[in-house]
Short mmCIF file of C-alpha atoms in Angstrom, two decimals:
data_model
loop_
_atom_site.label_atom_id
_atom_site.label_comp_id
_atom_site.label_asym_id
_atom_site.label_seq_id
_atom_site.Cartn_x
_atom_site.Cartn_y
_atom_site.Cartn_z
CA UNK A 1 -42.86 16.86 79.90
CA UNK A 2 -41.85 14.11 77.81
CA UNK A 3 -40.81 14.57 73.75
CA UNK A 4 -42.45 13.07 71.00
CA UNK A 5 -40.86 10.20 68.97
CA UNK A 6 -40.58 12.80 66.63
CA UNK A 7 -38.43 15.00 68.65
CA UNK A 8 -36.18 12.39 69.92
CA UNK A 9 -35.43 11.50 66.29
CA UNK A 10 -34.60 15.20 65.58
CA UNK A 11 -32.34 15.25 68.87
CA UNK A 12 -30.55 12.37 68.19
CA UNK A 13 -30.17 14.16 64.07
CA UNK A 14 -28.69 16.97 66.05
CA UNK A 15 -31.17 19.71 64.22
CA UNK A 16 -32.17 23.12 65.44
CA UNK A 17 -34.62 24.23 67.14
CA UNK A 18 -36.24 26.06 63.47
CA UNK A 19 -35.81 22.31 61.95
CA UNK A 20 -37.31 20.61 64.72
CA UNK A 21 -40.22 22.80 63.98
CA UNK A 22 -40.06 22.13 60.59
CA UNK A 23 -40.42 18.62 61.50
CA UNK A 24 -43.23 18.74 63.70
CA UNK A 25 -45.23 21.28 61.55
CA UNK A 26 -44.59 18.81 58.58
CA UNK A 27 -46.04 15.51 60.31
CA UNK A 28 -49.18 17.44 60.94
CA UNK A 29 -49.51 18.05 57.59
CA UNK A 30 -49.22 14.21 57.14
CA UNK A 31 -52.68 13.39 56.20
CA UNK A 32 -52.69 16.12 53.54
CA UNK A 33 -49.74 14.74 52.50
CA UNK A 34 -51.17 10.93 51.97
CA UNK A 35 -53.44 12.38 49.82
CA UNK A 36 -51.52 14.15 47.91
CA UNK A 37 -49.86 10.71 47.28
CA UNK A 38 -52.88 8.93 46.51
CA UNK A 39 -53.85 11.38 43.80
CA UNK A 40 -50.25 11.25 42.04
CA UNK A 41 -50.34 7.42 42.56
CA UNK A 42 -53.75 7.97 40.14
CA UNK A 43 -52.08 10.17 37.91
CA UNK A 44 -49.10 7.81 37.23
CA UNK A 45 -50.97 4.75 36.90
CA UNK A 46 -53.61 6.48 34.65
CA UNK A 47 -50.13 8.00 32.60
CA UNK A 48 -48.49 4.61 32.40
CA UNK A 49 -51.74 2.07 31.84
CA UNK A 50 -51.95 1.65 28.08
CA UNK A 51 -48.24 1.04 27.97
CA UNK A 52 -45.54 -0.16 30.12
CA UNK A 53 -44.01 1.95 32.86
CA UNK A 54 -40.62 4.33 31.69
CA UNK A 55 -37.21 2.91 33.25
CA UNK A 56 -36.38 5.76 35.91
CA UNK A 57 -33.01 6.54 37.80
CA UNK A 58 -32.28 8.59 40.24
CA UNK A 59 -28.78 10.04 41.07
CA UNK A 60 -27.65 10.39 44.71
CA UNK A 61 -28.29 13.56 45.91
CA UNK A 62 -25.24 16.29 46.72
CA UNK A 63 -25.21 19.08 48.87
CA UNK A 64 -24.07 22.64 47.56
CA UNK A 65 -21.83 22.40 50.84
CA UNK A 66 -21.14 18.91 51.44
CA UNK A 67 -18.72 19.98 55.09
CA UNK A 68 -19.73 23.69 55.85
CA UNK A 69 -17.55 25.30 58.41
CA UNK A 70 -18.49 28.91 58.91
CA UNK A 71 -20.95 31.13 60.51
CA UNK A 72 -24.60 30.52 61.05
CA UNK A 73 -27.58 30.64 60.14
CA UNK A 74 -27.05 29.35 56.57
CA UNK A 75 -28.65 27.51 53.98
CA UNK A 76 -27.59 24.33 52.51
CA UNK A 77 -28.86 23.39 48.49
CA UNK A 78 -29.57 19.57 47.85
CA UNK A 79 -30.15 18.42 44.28
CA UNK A 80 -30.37 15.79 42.19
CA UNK A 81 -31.13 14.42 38.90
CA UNK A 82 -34.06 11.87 37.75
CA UNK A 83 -33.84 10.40 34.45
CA UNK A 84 -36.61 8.98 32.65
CA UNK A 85 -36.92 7.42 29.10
CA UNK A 86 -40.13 8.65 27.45
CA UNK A 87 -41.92 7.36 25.17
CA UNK A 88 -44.97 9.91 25.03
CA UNK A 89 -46.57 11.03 28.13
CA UNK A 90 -46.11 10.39 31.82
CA UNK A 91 -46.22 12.20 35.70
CA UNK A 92 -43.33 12.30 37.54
CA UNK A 93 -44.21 11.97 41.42
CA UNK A 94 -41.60 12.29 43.63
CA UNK A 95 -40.44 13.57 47.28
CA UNK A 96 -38.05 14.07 49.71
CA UNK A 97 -36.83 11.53 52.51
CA UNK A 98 -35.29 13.25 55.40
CA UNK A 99 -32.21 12.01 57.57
CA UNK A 100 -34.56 12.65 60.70
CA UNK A 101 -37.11 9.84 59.14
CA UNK A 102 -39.37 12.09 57.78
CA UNK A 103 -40.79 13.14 54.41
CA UNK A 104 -41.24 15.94 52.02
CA UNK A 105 -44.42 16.83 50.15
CA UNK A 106 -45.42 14.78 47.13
CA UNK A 107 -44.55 16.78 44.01
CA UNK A 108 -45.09 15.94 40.13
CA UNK A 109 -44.37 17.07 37.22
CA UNK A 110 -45.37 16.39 33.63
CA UNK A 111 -43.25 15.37 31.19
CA UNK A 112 -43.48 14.13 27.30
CA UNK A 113 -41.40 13.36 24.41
CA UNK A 114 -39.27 10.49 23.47
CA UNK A 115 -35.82 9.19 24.88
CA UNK A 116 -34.54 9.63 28.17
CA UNK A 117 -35.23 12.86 29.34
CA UNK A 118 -33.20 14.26 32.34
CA UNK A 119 -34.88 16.36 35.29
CA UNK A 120 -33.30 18.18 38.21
CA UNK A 121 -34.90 18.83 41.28
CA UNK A 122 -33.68 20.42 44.45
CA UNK A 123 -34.61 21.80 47.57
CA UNK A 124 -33.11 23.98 50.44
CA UNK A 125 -32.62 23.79 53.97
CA UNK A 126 -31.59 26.39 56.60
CA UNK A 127 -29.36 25.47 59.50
CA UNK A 128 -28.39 27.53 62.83
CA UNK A 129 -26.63 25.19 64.61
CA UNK A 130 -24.32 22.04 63.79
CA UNK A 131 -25.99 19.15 62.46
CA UNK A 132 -24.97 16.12 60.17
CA UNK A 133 -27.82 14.33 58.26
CA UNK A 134 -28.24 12.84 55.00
CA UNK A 135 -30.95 13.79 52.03
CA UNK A 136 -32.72 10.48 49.39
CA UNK A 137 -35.21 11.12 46.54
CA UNK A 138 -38.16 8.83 46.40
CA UNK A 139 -40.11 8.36 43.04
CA UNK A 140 -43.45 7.76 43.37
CA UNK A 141 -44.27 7.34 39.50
CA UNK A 142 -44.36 6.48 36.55
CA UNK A 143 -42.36 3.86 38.76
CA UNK A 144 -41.16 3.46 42.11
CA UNK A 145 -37.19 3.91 42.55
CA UNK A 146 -34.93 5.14 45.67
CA UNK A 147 -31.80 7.00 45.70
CA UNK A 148 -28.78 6.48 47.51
CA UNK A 149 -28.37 8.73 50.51
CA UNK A 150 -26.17 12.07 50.00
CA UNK A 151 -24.67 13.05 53.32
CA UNK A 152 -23.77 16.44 54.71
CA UNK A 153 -22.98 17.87 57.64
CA UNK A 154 -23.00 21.65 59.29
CA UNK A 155 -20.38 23.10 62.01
CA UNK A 156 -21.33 26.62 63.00
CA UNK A 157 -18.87 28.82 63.82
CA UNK A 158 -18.86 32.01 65.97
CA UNK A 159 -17.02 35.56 65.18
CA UNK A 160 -13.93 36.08 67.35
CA UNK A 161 -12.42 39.49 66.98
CA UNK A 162 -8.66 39.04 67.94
CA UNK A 163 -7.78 41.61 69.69
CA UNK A 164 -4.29 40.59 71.25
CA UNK A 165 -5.27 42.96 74.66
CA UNK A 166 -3.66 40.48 76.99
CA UNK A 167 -5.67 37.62 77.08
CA UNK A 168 -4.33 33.83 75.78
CA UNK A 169 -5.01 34.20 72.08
CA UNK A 170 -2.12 35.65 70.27
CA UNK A 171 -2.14 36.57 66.34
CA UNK A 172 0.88 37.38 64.03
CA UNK A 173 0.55 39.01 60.34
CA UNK A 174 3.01 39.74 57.58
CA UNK A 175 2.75 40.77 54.07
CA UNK A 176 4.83 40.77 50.80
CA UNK A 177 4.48 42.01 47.22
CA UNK A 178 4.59 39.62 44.64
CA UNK A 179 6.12 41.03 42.41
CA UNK A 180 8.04 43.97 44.27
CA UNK A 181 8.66 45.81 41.12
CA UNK A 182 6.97 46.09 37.54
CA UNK A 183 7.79 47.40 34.47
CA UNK A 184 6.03 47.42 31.51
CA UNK A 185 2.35 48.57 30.02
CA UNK A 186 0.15 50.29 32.49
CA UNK A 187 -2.75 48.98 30.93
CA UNK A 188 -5.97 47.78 32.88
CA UNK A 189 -5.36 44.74 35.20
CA UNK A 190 -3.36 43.55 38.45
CA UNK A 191 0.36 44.28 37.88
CA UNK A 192 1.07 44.42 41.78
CA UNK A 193 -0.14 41.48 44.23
CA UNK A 194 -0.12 42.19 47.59
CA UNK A 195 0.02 38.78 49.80
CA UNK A 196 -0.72 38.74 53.44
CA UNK A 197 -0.25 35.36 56.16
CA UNK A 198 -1.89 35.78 59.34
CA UNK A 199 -1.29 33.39 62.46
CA UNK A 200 -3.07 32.29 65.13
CA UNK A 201 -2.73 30.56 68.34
CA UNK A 202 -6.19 29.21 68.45
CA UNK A 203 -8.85 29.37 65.95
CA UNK A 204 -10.77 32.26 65.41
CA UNK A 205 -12.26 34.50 63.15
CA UNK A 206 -10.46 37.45 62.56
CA UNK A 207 -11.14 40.70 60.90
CA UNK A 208 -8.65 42.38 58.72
CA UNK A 209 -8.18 44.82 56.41
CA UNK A 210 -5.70 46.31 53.54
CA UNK A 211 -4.23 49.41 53.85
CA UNK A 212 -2.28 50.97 50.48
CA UNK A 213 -0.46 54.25 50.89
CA UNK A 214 -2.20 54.94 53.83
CA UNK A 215 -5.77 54.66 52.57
CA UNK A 216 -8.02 50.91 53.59
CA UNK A 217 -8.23 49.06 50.23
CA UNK A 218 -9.72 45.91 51.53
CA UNK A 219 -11.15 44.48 54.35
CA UNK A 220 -12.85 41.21 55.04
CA UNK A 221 -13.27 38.26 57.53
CA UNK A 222 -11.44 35.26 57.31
CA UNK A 223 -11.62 32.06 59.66
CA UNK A 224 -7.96 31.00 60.24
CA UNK A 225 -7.31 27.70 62.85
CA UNK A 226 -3.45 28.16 62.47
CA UNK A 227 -2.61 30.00 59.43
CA UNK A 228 -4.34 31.96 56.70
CA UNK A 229 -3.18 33.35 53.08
CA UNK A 230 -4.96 36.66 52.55
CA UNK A 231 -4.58 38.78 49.19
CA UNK A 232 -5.51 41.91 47.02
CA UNK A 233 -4.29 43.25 43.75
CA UNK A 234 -3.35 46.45 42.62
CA UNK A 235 -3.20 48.24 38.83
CA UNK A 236 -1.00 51.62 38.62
CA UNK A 237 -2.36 53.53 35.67
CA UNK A 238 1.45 55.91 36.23
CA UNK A 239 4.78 55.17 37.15
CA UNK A 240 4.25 55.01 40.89
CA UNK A 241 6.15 53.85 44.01
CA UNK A 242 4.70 53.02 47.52
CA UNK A 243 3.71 50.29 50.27
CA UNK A 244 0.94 48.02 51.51
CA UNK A 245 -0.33 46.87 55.39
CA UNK A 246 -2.07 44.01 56.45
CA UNK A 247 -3.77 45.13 59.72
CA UNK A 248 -5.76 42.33 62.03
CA UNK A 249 -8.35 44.80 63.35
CA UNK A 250 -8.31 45.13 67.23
CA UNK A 251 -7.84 47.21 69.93
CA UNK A 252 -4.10 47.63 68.87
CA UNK A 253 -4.58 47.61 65.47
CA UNK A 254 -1.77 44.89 65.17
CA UNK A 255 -0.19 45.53 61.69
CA UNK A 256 2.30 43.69 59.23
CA UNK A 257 5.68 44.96 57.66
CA UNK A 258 5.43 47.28 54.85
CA UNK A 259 5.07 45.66 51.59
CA UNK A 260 7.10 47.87 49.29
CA UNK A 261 6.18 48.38 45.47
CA UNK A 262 7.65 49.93 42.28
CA UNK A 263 5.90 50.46 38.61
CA UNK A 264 7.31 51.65 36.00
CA UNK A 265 5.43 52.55 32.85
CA UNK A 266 6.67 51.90 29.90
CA UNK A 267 5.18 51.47 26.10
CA UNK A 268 5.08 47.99 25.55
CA UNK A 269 7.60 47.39 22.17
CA UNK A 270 6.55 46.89 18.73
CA UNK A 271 5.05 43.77 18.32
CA UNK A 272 6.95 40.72 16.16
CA UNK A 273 5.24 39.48 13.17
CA UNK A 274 5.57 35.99 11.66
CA UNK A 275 4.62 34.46 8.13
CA UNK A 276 4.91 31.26 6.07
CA UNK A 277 5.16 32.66 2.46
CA UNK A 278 6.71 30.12 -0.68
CA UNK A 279 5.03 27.05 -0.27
CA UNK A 280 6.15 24.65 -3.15
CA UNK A 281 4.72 20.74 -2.72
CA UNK A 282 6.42 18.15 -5.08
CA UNK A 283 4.54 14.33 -5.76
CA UNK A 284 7.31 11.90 -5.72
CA UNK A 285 6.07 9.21 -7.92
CA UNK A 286 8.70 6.52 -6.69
CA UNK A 287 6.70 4.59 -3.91
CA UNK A 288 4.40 7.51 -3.77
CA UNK A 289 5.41 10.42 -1.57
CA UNK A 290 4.63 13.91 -0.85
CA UNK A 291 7.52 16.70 -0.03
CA UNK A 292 7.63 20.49 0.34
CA UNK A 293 9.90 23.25 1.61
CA UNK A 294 8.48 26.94 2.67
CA UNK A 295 9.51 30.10 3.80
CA UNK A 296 9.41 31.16 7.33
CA UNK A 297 9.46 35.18 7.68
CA UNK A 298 9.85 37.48 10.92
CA UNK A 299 10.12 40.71 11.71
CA UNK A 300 12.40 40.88 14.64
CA UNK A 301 14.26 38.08 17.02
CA UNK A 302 11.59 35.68 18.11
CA UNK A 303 11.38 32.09 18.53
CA UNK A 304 8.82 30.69 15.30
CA UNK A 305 7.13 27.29 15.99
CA UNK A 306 6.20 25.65 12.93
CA UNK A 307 4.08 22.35 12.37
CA UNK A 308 3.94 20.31 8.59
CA UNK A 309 0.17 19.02 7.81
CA UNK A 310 -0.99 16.82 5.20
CA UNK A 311 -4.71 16.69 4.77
CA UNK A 312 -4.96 18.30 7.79
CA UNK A 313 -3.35 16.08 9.80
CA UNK A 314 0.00 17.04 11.76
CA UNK A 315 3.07 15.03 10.40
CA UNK A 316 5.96 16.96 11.80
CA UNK A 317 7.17 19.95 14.09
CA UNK A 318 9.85 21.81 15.04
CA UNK A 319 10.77 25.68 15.73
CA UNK A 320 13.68 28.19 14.20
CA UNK A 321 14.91 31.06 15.91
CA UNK A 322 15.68 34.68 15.06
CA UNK A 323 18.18 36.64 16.06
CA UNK A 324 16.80 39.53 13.81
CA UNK A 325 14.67 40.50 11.29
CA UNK A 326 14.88 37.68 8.44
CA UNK A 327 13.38 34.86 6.81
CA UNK A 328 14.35 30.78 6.57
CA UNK A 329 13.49 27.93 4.46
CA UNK A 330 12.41 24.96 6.11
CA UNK A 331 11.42 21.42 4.43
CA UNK A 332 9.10 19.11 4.75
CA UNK A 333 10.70 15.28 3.79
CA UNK A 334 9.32 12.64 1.80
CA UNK A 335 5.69 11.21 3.38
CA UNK A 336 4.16 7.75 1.88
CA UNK A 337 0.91 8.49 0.79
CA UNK A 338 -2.26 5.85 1.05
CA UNK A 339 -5.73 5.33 0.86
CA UNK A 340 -7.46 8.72 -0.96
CA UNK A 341 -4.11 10.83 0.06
CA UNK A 342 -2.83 9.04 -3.23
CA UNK A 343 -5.18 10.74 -5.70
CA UNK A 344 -3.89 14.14 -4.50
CA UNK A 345 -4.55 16.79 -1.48
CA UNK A 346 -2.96 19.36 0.28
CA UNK A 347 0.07 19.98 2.42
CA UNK A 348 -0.17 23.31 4.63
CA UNK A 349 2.44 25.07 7.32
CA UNK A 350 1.15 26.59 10.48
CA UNK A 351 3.80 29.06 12.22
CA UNK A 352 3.41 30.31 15.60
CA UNK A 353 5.21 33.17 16.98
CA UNK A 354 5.52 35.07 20.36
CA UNK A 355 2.49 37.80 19.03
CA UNK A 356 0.75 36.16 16.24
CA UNK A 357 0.15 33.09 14.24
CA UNK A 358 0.08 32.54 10.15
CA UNK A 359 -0.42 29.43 7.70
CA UNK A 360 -0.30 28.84 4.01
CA UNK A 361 -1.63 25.44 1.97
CA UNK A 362 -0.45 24.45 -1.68
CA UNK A 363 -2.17 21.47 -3.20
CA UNK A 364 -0.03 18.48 -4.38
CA UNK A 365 -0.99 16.09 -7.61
CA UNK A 366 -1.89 12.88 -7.30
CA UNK A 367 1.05 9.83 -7.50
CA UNK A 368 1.50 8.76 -11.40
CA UNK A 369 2.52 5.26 -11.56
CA UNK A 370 6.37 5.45 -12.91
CA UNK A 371 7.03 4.08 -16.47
CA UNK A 372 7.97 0.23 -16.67
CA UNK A 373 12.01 0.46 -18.17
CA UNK A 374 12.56 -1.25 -21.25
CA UNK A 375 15.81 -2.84 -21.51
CA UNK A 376 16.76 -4.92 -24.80
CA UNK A 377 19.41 -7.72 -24.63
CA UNK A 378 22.05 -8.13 -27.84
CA UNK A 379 20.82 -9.96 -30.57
CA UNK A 380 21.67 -13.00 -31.55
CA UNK A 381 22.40 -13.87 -35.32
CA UNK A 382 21.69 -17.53 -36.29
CA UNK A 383 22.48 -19.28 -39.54
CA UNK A 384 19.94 -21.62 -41.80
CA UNK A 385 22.28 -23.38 -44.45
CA UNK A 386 18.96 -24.73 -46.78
CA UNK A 387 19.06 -21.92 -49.20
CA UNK A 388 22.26 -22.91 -50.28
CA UNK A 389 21.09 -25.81 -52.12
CA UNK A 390 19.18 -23.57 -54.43
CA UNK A 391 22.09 -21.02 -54.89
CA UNK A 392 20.96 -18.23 -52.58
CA UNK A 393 22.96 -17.32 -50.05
CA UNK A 394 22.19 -18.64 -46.40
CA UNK A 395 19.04 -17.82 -44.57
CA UNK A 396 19.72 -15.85 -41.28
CA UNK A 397 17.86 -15.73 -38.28
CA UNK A 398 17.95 -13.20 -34.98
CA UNK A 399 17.40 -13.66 -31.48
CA UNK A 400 16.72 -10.86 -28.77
CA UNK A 401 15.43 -10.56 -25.15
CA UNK A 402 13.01 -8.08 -24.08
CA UNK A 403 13.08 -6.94 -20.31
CA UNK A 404 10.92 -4.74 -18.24
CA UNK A 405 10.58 -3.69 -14.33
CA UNK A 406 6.99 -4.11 -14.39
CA UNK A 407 4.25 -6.00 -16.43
CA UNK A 408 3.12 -4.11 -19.20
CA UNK A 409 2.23 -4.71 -23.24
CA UNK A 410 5.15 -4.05 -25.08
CA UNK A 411 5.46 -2.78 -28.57
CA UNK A 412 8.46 -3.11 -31.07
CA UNK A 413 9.61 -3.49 -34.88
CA UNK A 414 12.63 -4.98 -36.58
CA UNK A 415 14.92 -2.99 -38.99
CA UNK A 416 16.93 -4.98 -41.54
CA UNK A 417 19.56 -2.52 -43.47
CA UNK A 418 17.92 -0.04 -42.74
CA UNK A 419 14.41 -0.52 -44.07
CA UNK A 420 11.49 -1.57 -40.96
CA UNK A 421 10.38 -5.16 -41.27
CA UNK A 422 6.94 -4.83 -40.27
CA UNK A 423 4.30 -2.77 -38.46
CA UNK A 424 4.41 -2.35 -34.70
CA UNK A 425 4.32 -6.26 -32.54
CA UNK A 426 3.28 -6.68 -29.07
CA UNK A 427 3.89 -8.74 -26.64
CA UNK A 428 3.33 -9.05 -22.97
CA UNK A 429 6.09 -9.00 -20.88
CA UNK A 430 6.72 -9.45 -17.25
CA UNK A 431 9.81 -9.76 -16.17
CA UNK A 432 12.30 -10.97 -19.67
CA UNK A 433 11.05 -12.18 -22.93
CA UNK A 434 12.58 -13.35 -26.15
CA UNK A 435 11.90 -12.67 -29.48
CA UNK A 436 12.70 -13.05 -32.88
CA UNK A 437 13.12 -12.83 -36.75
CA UNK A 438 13.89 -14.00 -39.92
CA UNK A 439 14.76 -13.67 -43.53
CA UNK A 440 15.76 -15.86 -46.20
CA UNK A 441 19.37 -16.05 -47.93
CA UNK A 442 20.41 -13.40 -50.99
CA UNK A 443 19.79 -14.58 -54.77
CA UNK A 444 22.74 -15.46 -56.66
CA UNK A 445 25.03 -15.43 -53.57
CA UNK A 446 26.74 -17.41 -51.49
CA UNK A 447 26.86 -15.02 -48.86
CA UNK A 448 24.59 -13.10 -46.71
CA UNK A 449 25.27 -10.09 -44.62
CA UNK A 450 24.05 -6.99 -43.32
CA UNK A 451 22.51 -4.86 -40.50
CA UNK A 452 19.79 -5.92 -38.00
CA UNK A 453 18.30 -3.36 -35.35
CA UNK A 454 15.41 -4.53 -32.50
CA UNK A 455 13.53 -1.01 -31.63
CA UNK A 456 10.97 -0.81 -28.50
CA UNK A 457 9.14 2.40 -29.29
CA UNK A 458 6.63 1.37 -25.93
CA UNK A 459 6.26 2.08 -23.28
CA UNK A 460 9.67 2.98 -23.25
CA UNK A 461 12.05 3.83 -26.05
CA UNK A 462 15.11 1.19 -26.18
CA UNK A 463 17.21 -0.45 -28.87
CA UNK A 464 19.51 -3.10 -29.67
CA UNK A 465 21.47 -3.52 -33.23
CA UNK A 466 24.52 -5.72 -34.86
CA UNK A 467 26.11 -6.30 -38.27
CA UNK A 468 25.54 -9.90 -39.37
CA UNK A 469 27.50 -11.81 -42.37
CA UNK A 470 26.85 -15.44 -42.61
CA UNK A 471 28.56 -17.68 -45.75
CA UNK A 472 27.09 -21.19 -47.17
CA UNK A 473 29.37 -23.83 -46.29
CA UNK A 474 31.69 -24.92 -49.07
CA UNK A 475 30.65 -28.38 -50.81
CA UNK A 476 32.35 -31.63 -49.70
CA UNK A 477 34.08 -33.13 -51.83
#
């Protein structure tokens, strides 16, 4: 009898007998199948005709199992994702392309909204014996797109018991606690983990099981082709002591070592407790900086990790220790502020210790511009000899320099003997700038003399002052 083209194909795609079937009863259903087509072909291009088609992707398909090595019959999961960028409504016609050449049923589904809108499909196929194939995803509509092929592959396996009765196949099995001892809480949870290695000569399957204290635990197959970690755990509720077996099940019951154990209960201790109390923040106004020292409390030895944050962002770290109960300051150094930081924020400390965590914040004002400094030069006493003429006593003038570490309006008075000169001047200064004054020579004299202050009374107080005595020139003769 000679196969079908069809069931070469599936012989040379290595499939069982059930797929073959599969395959055979699907290309009968072909026609149906065409039609199906046709009608979703229809659907799309009645969906898509009053606008253009939706872009469409397809990812390449991936198998739950992409290598499976173990026993059969099992089933294998295939899926993959379409996406499709709506814009209203649309059918989405797809099926599946088999590594054998053939082809799933047509299936759509509606979609609508707007953007790109993501769809997973899947399928799943049942193996019996080894096979290795690949699995694509054809869109029929809203627009025609292929995805890459997603390989797989299937490698049955059949149960061998080991039994180690004589024959070539020889296993070996030891075991180990891990840890050997425990003490601490009995609270719910694995304190004790009982690890077991079993060896083989050849591959095989073997069957094993746990046995604590004399009663099975555990059991469970395992494939092992040389070696094979096996493992249970164990949670005393009461101080306890015992052992653990690994046994490879067989007609000798082959059996590990004992794996000996010890628990000790114990209540767990009194837990430490960190704060962050004292949290002082100080604006340096000098170039604009932020500062701040803390208090780090805890009651009992522990190691505290701490981290600084300004605005919420982290800006340093570090950790104390204690021996003891107690409490430490730590500091936060000088940070340049910018941007909004300068118009004020907050500064916060975060501890961390080995049971519980704790943070305080203090807000810090925003940087104040410093005050320009005034500084006022020594003034300068000059002499005007015209008065003499009319038998006054020389005129007398003053000189004086004005400095300041920034630009700013200045504002100042003279005082002559005591009595102000006039009401507040201005000037602006940046950097050094002179100034001065006058008044006229004494009636009836032929000498003038006195006291002369310069006072800056903003924005910074400074002051300058001298005696002055100045004499008209004797006639010539």
């Amino acid at each position: 009898m000679k196969s079908s083209p069809l069931a070469r194909k599936a012989a040379a795609f290595g499939a069982s007998t059930a797929v073959l079937g599969a395959m055979i009863a699907g290309l009968a259903a072909a026609p149906a199948q065409a039609s199906t087509q046709a009608t979703a072909g229809k659907a799309g291009t009645a969906a898509t005709s009053s606008k253009a088609r939706p872009k469409v992707s397809v990812s390449t398909p991936k198998a739950s199992t992409r290598d499976y090595d173990g026993a059969c019959p099992v089933k294998v999961g295939i899926t993959a994702k379409v996406n499709v960028k709506l814009d209203g409504k649309t059918d989405l016609a797809y099926r599946w392309l088999h590594g054998d050449g053939s082809k799933g049923k047509v299936k759509v589904l509606k979609l609508k909204g707007h953007g790109t809108k993501s769809v997973k499909i899947g399928q799943t196929l049942s193996f019996d014996e080894d096979v290795k194939g690949w699995e694509a995803v054809q869109v029929l509509s809203p627009r025609k797109v292929t995805s890459k092929k997603g390989y797989f592959s299937v490698s049955c396996q059949k149960e061998v018991v080991i039994d180690d009765n004589g024959d070539d196949k020889k296993v070996s099995v030891s075991a180990w606690a891990d840890p050997s001892s425990y003490t601490g809480p009995c609270t719910p949870g694995d304190k004790i983990n009982f690890v077991g290695r079993i060896k083989v000569s050849d591959p095989s399957w073997v069957r094993y099981r746990w046995v604590l204290d004399g009663r099975v635990v555990d059991s469970g197959n395992a494939r092992v082709r040389h070696s094979r970690t096996v493992s249970f755990g164990y949670s005393p509720r009461v101080s306890e002591r015992g052992y653990a077996l690994l046994q490879v099940v067989g007609n000798d019951g082959r059996s590990s070592d004992r794996a000996y154990y010890k628990v000790t209960c114990e209540d767990p201790a009194p837990s430490v407790k960190v704060t962050a109390t004292n949290l002082v923040t100080a604006t340096n106004n000098d170039g604009c900086k932020v500062g701040a020292h803390a208090t780090i409390n805890s009651t009992g030895r522990a190691r505290v990790e701490y981290v600084w944050s300004v605005n919420g962002r982290p800006v340093d770290k570090d950790a104390v220790y204690f021996g003891r109960e107690g409490s430490r300051t730590v500091d936060l150094s000088d940070r340049v502020l910018s941007g909004d930081a300068t118009k004020g924020g907050k500064v916060t400390l975060t501890v961390s210790g080995p049971s519980n965590n704790d943070s305080i914040t203090q807000s810090y004002a925003a940087c104040v511009a410093p005050k320009p400094k005034i500084t006022v030069s020594s003034i300068t006493v000059g002499q005007r000899n015209d008065f003499c003429a009319d038998k006054r006593g020389p005129g007398v003038d003053f000189k004086a320099t004005i400095s300041s570490s920034a630009p700013t309006t200045v504002k100042y008075y003279w005082v002559i003997d005591g009595k102000r000169e006039n009401p507040d001047l201005e000037r602006q200064v940046s950097g050094s700038v002179d100034v001065t004054w006058g008044i006229a020579g004494a009636q009836s004299a032929n000498e003038t003399k006195g006291s002369v202050s310069l006072v800056v009374v903003s924005p910074d107080a400074a002051s300058s002052a001298t005696a002055f005595s100045v004499t008209c020139p004797k006639p010539s003769v």
